[in-house]
XYZ file of C-alpha atoms in Angstrom:
176
model
C 28.859 6.393 -37.731
C 32.280 4.803 -37.329
C 33.117 6.856 -34.297
C 29.727 6.011 -32.770
C 30.097 2.054 -33.341
C 33.449 2.363 -31.853
C 32.259 4.109 -28.711
C 29.487 1.504 -28.324
C 31.905 -1.232 -28.655
C 34.251 0.053 -26.056
C 31.302 0.467 -23.732
C 29.677 -3.003 -24.485
C 33.092 -4.584 -23.781
C 33.578 -2.258 -20.547
C 30.582 -3.389 -19.192
C 30.745 -7.281 -20.059
C 34.153 -7.436 -18.287
C 32.742 -7.047 -14.850
C 29.504 -9.520 -15.746
C 32.092 -12.160 -16.820
C 34.193 -11.997 -13.710
C 30.982 -12.107 -11.350
C 29.945 -15.123 -13.226
C 33.417 -16.828 -12.661
C 33.392 -15.754 -8.887
C 29.716 -17.337 -8.636
C 31.089 -20.469 -10.219
C 34.054 -20.492 -7.653
C 31.767 -19.928 -4.914
C 29.240 -22.531 -5.840
C 32.188 -25.094 -6.043
C 33.386 -24.165 -2.794
C 30.289 -24.502 -1.075
C 29.540 -27.869 -2.311
C 32.603 -29.498 -1.037
C 32.194 -31.247 2.293
C 33.024 -29.356 5.645
C 36.214 -30.620 7.391
C 36.234 -30.437 11.315
C 33.604 -27.491 11.046
C 32.495 -26.400 14.545
C 28.982 -26.178 15.418
C 29.423 -22.607 16.466
C 31.669 -19.895 17.219
C 31.207 -20.703 20.864
C 32.382 -24.278 20.645
C 36.089 -25.281 21.620
C 38.202 -28.027 22.791
C 41.008 -29.107 24.925
C 43.160 -32.034 25.286
C 45.102 -32.873 28.422
C 47.675 -35.841 28.685
C 48.271 -37.119 32.006
C 51.409 -38.409 33.610
C 52.375 -41.849 34.654
C 50.923 -41.716 38.200
C 47.857 -39.616 37.293
C 44.208 -41.011 37.393
C 41.681 -41.114 35.336
C 39.720 -38.542 37.233
C 42.806 -36.214 38.083
C 43.277 -36.018 33.993
C 39.468 -35.313 33.575
C 39.430 -32.592 36.277
C 42.452 -30.977 34.703
C 40.757 -31.000 31.529
C 37.715 -29.392 33.135
C 39.910 -26.812 34.337
C 41.842 -26.356 31.265
C 38.219 -25.842 29.522
C 37.309 -23.230 32.599
C 40.372 -21.435 31.593
C 39.539 -21.050 28.249
C 36.015 -20.170 28.616
C 36.968 -17.322 31.224
C 39.853 -16.089 28.716
C 37.372 -15.886 26.027
C 34.949 -13.618 28.299
C 32.267 -16.386 28.847
C 30.767 -17.525 32.145
C 30.025 -20.926 31.951
C 30.549 -23.907 29.608
C 28.838 -27.085 28.542
C 30.608 -30.689 27.771
C 29.463 -31.713 24.628
C 31.653 -34.308 23.957
C 34.493 -36.342 25.887
C 37.100 -38.763 24.595
C 39.067 -40.357 27.439
C 41.975 -42.713 26.053
C 43.991 -45.490 28.134
C 47.275 -46.092 27.123
C 48.567 -49.213 29.071
C 52.084 -50.417 28.770
C 53.674 -53.487 30.458
C 57.285 -53.821 31.485
C 59.222 -56.539 32.844
C 62.860 -56.393 34.382
C 64.796 -59.514 34.188
C 68.352 -59.632 35.241
C 70.925 -62.136 34.645
C 74.492 -62.417 35.270
C 76.176 -59.723 37.140
C 80.141 -59.836 37.830
C 81.985 -57.622 40.302
C 85.477 -57.501 41.211
C 86.604 -57.334 44.767
C 89.978 -56.973 46.733
C 89.952 -60.075 49.244
C 92.722 -60.338 51.643
C 94.911 -63.550 52.368
C 97.027 -63.999 55.359
C 99.576 -66.335 55.646
C 101.397 -66.895 58.820
C 105.050 -68.484 59.549
C 106.918 -69.400 62.790
C 107.618 -65.781 63.745
C 105.551 -63.458 61.436
C 102.177 -63.170 59.615
C 102.137 -61.638 56.028
C 98.916 -59.953 54.153
C 98.210 -60.210 50.538
C 95.616 -58.683 48.632
C 94.032 -60.500 45.683
C 91.501 -59.176 43.238
C 88.556 -61.672 42.749
C 86.041 -61.939 40.451
C 82.530 -62.586 42.098
C 79.552 -63.828 39.805
C 76.088 -63.528 40.932
C 72.760 -64.730 39.081
C 69.530 -63.026 39.832
C 66.204 -63.144 38.345
C 63.914 -60.631 38.878
C 60.474 -61.259 37.384
C 58.746 -57.631 38.472
C 56.108 -57.044 36.151
C 54.665 -53.380 36.179
C 51.772 -52.021 34.315
C 51.724 -48.200 33.416
C 48.235 -46.473 32.653
C 48.336 -42.889 30.978
C 45.090 -41.470 30.018
C 44.255 -38.775 27.516
C 41.047 -36.570 27.816
C 39.839 -34.767 24.908
C 36.892 -32.325 25.666
C 34.683 -30.268 23.197
C 32.657 -27.651 24.810
C 29.927 -25.131 24.144
C 30.801 -21.340 26.103
C 28.252 -19.172 27.320
C 27.387 -16.095 29.171
C 24.565 -14.990 31.465
C 22.064 -17.712 32.803
C 23.490 -20.921 33.095
C 21.442 -23.599 31.593
C 20.766 -26.792 33.932
C 22.307 -30.023 33.083
C 24.677 -32.378 34.331
C 27.390 -31.462 31.955
C 27.276 -27.527 32.640
C 29.887 -25.739 34.731
C 30.355 -22.422 36.218
C 33.890 -21.680 34.985
C 34.653 -19.385 38.092
C 33.680 -22.321 40.392
C 35.547 -24.820 38.407
C 39.059 -22.878 38.527
C 38.731 -22.187 42.485
C 37.997 -25.659 43.191
C 40.828 -26.885 41.156
C 43.232 -24.436 42.672
C 42.228 -25.352 46.098
C 42.386 -29.335 45.558
C 46.241 -28.768 44.193
């Protein structure tokens, strides 16, 4: 009888541990699923690219380069076309002004002195100071374009923001 109780206790303990661990895992899963998603993509086919333009690049040039990078990423992931879901264009404008003040230079100047029979030339160092004001204001604009896009294959849907990746790559390379 004692042996039977001991076996029953061991079996009860052995079968309850997995149940306890499953309950603990379910509690952890419930806690994880109730947390708010952070930057969760809408699907596995959604990607993004970010392009920072140079000082002399215009807005359309930077946007075209972002489309080109989106097309390259689309082709790299083995998709045929992409649709721009969201685009953000930032403009960073800086104003620079150059003002000059005093400028000092040293120069060797010849001095000639003549007597009754001969002339003599001496060189002296002289300081030349110039005052120059230059109020040349320049404004520099740099654009940053960030695109979020969805990639797909097969028949391309109709729409203004849907692009064929092969054509975008080809046209961008021809323009450069």
